[in-house]
PDB file of C-alpha atoms in Angstrom:
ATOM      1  CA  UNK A 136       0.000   0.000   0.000  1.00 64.00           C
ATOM      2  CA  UNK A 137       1.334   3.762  -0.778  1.00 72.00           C
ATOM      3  CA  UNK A 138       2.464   4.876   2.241  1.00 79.00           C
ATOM      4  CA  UNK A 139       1.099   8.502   1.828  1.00 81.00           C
ATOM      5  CA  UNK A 140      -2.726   7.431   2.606  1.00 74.00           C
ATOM      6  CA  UNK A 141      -1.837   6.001   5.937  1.00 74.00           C
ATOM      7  CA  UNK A 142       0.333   8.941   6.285  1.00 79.00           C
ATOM      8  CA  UNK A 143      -2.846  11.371   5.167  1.00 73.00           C
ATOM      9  CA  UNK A 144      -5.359   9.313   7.360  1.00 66.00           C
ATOM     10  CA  UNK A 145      -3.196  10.246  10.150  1.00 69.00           C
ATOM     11  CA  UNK A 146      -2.754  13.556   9.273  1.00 72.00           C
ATOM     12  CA  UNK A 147       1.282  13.567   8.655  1.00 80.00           C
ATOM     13  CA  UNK A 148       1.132  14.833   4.747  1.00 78.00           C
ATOM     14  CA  UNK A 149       2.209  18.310   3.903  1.00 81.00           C
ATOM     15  CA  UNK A 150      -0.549  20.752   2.164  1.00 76.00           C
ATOM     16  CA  UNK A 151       1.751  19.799  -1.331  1.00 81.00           C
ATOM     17  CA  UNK A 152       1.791  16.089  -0.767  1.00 83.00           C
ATOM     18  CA  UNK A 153      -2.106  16.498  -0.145  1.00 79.00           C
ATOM     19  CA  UNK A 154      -2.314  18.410  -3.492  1.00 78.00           C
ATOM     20  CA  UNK A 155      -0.144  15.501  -5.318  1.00 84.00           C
ATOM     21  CA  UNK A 156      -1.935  12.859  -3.945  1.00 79.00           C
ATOM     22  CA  UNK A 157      -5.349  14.101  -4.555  1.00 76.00           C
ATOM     23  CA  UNK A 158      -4.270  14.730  -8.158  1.00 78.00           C
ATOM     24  CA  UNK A 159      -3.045  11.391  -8.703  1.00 81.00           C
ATOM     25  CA  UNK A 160      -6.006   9.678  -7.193  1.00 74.00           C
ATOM     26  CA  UNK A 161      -7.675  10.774 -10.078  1.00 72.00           C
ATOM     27  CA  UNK A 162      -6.151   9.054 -12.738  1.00 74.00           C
ATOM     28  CA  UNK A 163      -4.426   6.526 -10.838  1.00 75.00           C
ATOM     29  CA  UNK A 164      -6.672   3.453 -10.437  1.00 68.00           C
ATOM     30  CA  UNK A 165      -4.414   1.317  -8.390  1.00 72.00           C
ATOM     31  CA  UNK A 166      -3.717   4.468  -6.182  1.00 74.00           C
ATOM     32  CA  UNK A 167      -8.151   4.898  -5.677  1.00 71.00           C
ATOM     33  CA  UNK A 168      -8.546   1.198  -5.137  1.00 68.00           C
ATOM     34  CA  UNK A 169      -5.588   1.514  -2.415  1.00 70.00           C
ATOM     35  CA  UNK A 170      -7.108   4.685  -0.585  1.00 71.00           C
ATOM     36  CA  UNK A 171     -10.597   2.766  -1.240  1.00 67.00           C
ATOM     37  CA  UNK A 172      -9.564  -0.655   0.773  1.00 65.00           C
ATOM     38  CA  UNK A 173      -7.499   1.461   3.459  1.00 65.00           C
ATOM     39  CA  UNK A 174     -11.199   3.205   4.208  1.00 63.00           C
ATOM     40  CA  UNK A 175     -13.015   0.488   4.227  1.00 57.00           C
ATOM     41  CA  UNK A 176     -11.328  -2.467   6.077  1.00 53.00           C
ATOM     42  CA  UNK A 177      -8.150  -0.670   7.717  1.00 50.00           C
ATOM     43  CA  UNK A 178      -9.492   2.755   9.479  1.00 43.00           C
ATOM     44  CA  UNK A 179     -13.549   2.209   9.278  1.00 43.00           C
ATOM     45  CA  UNK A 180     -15.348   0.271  12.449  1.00 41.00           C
ATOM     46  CA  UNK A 181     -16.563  -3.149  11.330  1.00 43.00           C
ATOM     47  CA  UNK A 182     -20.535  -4.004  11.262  1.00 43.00           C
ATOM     48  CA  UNK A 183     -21.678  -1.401   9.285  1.00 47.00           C
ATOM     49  CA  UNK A 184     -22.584  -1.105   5.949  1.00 50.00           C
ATOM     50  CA  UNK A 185     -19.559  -0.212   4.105  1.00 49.00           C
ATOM     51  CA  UNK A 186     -21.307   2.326   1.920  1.00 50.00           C
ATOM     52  CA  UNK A 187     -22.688   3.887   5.357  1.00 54.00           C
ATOM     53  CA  UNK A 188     -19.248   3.951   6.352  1.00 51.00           C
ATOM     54  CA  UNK A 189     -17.348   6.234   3.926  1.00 52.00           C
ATOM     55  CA  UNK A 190     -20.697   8.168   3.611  1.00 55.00           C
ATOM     56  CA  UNK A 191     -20.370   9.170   6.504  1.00 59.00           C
ATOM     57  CA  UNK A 192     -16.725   9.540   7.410  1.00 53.00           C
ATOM     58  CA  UNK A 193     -16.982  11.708   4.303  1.00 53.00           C
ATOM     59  CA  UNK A 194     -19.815  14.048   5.722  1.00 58.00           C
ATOM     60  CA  UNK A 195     -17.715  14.442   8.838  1.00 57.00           C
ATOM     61  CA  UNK A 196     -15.476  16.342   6.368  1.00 49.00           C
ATOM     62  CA  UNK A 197     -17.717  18.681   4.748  1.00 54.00           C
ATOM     63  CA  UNK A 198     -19.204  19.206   8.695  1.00 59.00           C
ATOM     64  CA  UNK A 199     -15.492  20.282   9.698  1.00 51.00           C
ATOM     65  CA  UNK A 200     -15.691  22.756   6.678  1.00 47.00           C
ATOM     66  CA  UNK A 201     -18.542  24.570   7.036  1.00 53.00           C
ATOM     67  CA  UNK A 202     -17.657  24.836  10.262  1.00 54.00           C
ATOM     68  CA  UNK A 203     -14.435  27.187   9.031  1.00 48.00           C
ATOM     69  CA  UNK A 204     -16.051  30.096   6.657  1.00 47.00           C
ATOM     70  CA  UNK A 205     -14.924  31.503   5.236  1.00 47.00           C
ATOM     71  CA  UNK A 206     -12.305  29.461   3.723  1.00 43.00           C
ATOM     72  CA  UNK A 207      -8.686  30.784   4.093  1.00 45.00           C
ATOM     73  CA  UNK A 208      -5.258  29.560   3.386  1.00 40.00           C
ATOM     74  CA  UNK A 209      -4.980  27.536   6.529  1.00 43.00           C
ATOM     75  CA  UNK A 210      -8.658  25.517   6.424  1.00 46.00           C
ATOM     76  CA  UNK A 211      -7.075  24.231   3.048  1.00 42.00           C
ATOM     77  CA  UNK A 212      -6.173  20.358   4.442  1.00 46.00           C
ATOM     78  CA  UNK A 213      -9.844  20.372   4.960  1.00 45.00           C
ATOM     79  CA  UNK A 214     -10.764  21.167   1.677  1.00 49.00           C
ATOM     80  CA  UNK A 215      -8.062  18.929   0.131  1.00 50.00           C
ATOM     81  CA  UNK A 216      -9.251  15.953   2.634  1.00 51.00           C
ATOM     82  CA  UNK A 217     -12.830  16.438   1.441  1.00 51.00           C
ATOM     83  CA  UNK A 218     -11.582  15.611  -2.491  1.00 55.00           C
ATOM     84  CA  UNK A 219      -9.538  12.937  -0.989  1.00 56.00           C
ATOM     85  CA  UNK A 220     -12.096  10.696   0.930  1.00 58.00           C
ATOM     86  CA  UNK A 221     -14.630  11.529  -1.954  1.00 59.00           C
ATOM     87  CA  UNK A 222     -12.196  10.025  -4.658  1.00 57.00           C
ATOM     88  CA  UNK A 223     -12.285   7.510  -2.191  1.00 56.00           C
ATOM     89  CA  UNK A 224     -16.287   6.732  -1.140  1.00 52.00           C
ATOM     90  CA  UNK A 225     -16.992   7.181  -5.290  1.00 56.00           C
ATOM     91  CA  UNK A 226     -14.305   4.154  -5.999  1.00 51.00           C
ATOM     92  CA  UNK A 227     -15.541   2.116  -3.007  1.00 50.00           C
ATOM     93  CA  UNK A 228     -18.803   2.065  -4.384  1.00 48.00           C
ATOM     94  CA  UNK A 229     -17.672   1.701  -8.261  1.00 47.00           C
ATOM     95  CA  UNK A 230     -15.791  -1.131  -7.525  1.00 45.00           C
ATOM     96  CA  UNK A 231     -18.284  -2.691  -4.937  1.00 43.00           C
ATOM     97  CA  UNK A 232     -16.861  -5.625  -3.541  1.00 53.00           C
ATOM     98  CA  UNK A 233     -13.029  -6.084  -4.657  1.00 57.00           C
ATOM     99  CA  UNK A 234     -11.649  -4.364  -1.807  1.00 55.00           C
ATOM    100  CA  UNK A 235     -13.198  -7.315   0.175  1.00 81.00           C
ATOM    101  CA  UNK A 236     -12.253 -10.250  -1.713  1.00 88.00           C
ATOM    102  CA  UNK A 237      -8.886  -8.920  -1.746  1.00 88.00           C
ATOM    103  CA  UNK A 238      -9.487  -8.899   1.604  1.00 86.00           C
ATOM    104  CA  UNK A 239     -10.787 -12.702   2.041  1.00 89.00           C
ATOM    105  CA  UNK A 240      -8.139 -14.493  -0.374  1.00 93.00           C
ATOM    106  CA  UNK A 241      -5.057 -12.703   1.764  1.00 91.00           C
ATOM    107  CA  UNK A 242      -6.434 -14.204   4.360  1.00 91.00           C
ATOM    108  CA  UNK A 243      -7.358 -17.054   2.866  1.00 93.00           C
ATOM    109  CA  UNK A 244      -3.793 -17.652   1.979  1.00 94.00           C
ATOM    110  CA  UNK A 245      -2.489 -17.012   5.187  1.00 92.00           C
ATOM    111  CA  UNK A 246      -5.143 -19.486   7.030  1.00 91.00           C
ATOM    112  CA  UNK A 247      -4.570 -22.577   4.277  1.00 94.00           C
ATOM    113  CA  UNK A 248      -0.818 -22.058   2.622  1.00 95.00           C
ATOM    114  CA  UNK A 249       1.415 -21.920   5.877  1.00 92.00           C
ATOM    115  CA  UNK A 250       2.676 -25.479   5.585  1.00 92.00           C
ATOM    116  CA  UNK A 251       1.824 -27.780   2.590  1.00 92.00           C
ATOM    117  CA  UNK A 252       1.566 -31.858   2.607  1.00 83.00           C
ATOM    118  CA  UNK A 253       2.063 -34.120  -0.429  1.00 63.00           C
ATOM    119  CA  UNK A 254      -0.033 -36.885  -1.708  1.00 59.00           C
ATOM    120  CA  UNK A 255       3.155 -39.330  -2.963  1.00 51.00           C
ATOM    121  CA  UNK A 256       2.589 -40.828  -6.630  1.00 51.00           C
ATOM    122  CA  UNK A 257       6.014 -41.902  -7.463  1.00 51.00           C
ATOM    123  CA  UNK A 258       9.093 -42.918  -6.626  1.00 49.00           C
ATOM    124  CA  UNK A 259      10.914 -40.492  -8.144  1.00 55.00           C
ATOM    125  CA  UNK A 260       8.322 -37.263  -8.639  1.00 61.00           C
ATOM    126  CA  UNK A 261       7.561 -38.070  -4.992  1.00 68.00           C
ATOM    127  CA  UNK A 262      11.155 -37.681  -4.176  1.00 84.00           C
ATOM    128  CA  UNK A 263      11.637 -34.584  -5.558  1.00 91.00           C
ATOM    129  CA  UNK A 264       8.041 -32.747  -5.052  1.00 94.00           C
ATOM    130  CA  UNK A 265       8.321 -33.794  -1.486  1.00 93.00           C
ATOM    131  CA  UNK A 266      12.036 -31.835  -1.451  1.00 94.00           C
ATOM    132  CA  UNK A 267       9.776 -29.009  -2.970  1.00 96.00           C
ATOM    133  CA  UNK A 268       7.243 -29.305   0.176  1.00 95.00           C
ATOM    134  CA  UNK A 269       9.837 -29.169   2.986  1.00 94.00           C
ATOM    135  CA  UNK A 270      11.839 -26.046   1.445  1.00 96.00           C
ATOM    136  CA  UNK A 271       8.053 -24.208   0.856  1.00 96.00           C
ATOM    137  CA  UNK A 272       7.246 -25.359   4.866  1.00 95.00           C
ATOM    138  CA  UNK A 273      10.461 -24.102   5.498  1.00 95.00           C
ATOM    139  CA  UNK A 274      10.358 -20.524   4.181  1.00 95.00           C
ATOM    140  CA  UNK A 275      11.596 -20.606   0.729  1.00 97.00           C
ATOM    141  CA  UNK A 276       8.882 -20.701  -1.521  1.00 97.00           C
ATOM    142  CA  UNK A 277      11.117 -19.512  -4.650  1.00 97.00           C
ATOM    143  CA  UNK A 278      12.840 -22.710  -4.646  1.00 98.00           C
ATOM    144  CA  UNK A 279      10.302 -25.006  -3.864  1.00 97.00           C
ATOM    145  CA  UNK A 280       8.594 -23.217  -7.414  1.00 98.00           C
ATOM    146  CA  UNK A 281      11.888 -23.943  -9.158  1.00 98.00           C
ATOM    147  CA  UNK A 282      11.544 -27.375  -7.933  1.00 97.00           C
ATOM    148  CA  UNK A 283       8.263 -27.805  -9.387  1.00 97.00           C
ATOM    149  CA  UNK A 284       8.656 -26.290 -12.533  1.00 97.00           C
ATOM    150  CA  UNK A 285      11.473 -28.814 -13.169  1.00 96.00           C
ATOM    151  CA  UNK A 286       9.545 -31.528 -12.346  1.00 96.00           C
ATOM    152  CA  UNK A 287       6.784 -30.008 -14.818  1.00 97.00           C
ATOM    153  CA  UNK A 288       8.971 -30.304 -17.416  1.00 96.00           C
ATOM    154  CA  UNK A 289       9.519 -34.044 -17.039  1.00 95.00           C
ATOM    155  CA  UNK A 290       5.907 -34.522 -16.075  1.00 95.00           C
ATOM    156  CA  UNK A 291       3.494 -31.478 -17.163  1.00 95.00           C
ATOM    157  CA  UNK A 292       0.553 -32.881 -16.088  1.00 94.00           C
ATOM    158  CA  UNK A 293       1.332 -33.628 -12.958  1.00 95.00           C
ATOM    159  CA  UNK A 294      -1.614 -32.455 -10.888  1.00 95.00           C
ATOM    160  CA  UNK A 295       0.649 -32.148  -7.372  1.00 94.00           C
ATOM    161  CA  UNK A 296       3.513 -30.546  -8.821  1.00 96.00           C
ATOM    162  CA  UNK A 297       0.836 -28.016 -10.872  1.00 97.00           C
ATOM    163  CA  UNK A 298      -0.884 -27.269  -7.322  1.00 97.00           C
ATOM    164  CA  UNK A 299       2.615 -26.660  -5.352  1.00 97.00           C
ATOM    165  CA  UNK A 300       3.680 -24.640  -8.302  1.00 98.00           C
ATOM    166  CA  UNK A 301       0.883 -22.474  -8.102  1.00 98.00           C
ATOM    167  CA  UNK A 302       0.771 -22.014  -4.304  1.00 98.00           C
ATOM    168  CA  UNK A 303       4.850 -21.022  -4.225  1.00 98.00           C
ATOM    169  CA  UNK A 304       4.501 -19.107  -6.889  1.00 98.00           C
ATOM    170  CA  UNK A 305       1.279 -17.390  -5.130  1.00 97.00           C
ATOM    171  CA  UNK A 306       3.427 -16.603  -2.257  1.00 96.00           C
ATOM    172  CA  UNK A 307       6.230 -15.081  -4.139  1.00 96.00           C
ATOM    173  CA  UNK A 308       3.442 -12.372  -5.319  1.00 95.00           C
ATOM    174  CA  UNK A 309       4.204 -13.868  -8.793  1.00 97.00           C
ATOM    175  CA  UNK A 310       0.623 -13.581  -9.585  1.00 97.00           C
ATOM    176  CA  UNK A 311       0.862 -14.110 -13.363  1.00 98.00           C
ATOM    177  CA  UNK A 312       2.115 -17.399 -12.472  1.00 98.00           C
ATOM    178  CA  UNK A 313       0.464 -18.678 -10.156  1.00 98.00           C
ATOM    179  CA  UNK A 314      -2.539 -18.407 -12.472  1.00 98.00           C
ATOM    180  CA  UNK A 315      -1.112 -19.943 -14.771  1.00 98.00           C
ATOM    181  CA  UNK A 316      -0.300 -23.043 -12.920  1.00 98.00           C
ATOM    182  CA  UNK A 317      -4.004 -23.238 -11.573  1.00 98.00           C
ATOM    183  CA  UNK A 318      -5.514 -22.815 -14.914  1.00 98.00           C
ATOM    184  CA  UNK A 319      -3.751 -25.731 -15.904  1.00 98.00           C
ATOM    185  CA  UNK A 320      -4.679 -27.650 -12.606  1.00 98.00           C
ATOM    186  CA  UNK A 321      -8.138 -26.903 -13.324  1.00 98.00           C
ATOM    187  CA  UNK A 322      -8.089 -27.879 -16.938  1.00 97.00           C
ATOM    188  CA  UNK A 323      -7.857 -31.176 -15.805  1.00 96.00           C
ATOM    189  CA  UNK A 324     -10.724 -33.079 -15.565  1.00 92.00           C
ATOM    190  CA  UNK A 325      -9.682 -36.777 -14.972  1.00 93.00           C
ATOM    191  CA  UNK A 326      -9.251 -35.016 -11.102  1.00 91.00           C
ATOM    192  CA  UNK A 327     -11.354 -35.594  -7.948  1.00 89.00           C
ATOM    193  CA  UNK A 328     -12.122 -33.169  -6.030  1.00 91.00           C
ATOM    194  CA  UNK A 329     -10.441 -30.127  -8.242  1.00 96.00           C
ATOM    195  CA  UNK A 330      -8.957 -26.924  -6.570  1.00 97.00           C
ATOM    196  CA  UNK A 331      -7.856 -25.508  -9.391  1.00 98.00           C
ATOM    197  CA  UNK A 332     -10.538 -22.837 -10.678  1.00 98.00           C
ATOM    198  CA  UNK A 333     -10.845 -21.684  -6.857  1.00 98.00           C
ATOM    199  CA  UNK A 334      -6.989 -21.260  -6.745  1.00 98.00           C
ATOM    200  CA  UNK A 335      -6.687 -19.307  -9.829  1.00 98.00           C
ATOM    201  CA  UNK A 336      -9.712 -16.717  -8.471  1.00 98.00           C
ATOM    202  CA  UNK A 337      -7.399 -16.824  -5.337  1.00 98.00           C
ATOM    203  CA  UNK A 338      -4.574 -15.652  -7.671  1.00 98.00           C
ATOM    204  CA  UNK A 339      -6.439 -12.781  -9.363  1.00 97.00           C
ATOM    205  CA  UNK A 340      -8.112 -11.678  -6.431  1.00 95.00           C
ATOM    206  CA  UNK A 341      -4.692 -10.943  -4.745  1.00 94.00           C
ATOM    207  CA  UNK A 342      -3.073  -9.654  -8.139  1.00 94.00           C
ATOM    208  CA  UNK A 343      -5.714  -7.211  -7.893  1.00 89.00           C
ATOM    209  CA  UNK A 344      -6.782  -4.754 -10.732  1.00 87.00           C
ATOM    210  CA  UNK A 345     -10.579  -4.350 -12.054  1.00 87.00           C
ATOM    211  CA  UNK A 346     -10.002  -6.835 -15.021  1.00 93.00           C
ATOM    212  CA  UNK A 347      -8.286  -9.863 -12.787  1.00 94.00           C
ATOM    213  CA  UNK A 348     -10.958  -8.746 -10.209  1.00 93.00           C
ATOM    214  CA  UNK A 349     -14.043  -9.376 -12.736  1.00 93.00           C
ATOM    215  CA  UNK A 350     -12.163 -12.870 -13.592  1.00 96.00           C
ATOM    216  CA  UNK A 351     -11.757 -13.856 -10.249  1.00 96.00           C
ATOM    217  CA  UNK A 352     -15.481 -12.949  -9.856  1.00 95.00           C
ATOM    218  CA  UNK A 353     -16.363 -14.941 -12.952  1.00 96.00           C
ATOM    219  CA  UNK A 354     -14.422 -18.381 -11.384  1.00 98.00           C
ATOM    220  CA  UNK A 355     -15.804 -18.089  -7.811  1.00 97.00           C
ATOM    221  CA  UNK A 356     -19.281 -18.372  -9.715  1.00 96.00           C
ATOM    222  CA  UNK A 357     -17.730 -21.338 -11.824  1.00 97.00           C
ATOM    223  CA  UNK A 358     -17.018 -22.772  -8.642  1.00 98.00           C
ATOM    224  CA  UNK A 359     -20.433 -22.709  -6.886  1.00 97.00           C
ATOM    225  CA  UNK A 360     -22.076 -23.621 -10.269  1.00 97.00           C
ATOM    226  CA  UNK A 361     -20.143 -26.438 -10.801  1.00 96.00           C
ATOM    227  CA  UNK A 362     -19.917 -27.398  -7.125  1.00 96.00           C
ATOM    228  CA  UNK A 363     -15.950 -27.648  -7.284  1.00 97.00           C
ATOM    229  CA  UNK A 364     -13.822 -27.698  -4.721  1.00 97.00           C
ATOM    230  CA  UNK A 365     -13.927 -24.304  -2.577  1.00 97.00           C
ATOM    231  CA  UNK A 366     -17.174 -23.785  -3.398  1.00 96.00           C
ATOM    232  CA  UNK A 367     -18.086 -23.337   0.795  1.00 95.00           C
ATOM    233  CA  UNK A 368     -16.070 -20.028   0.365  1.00 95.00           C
ATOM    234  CA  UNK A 369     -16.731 -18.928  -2.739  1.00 96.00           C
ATOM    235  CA  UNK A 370     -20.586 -18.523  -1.745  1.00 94.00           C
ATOM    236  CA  UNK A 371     -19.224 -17.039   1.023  1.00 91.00           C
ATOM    237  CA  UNK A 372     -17.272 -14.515  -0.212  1.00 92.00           C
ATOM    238  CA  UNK A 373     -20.143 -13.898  -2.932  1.00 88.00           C
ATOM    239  CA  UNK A 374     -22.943 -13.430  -0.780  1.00 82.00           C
ATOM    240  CA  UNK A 375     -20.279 -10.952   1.579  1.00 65.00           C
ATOM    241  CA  UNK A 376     -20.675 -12.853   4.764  1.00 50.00           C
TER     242      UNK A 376
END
């Protein structure tokens, strides 16, 4: 996350870094979406509507205003913070639920990819995507990915190797990936009990951006259509609950 929201939140940013920020909010999607998440899951009380939420934090700027007329020199931070958490409300409710699912798949990720175990098909692939397991469980997820992607190339349709892939690769932030690894998981459909379309949602969701977001969106429906596996949380994280 830029560091100058926090920073503005908290009331640390210069009148110039105000005027920079609020001018880049408006062009800069990413930057919006960032604000729009920090607003509504970092600074705003839970078990409220979120839309109730910035509505109001925002009218407790234009209250502080009014209450300074007339507008000098000094009462500009007010001013500028009133453009700020409106760029912010109007993206929040644009984008309706990304900042959430981005949300739910971080900490999805951090409840489910800690530690990983391994289902052991052969002698030799079990060997080596087991070597991939204990370096991911023990903190180095870029070579348990390098690992797997040589095994891929002996075996590409090797459904284990494919998932631990996609996980490492998912926790390395290499987002583009990771989804790529899942796709091909879930293009299998000789598998039981398939994780693969849920995973790449999982992917998107955290790579973030209104086009992955829609995709991810798109899967998680997929997933409860098709009953595949995840489907508990995508409804979940569909419905909002």
């Amino acid at each position: 996350m830029d560091k100058r929201i926090e920073a503005f939140i908290n009331n640390e940013l210069s009148d110039e870094e105000i005027a920079l920020l609020e001018a880049q909010l408006r062009t800069d999607k990413r930057l919006a979406e960032e604000l729009a998440f920090y607003l509504s899951v970092k600074k705003l009380a839970a078990g409220e509507p979120r839309r109730l939420k910035l509505e109001t934090r925002h009218k407790e700027w234009q209250e502080k205003r009014r209450e300074k007329a007339p507008l000098q020199l000094r009462d500009w931070r007010w001013a500028a913070a009133i453009v700020v958490i409106g760029i912010g409300l109007a993206w929040l409710l644009k984008t309706g639920t990304g900042a959430d699912l981005h949300e739910l798949s971080g900490g999805y990720i951090a409840q489910n990819f800690e530690t990983l175990s391994v289902r052991m098909s052969g002698a030799d692939t079990g060997d080596s995507l087991q070597t991939a397991i204990n370096a991911f469980n023990g903190g180095d997820a870029g070579a348990a990915l390098a690992i797997c992607e040589e095994i891929l190339r002996r075996d590409p349709g090797n459904a284990e190797a494919l998932k631990t892939a996609g996980i490492a690769a998912l926790k390395s932030k290499d987002y583009d990936k990771a989804i790529q690894f899942f796709r091909l998981l879930g293009d299998d459909t000789s598998l039981y009990g398939n994780p693969g379309r849920f995973y790449e949602a999982v992917a998107r969701l955290q790579k973030g951006g209104e086009q992955d977001t829609k995709q991810a969106e798109a899967l998680l429906d997929e997933v409860i259509e098709k009953d595949l596996e995840g489907k508990k949380e995508a409804e979940k994280w569909r419905k909002g609950d």
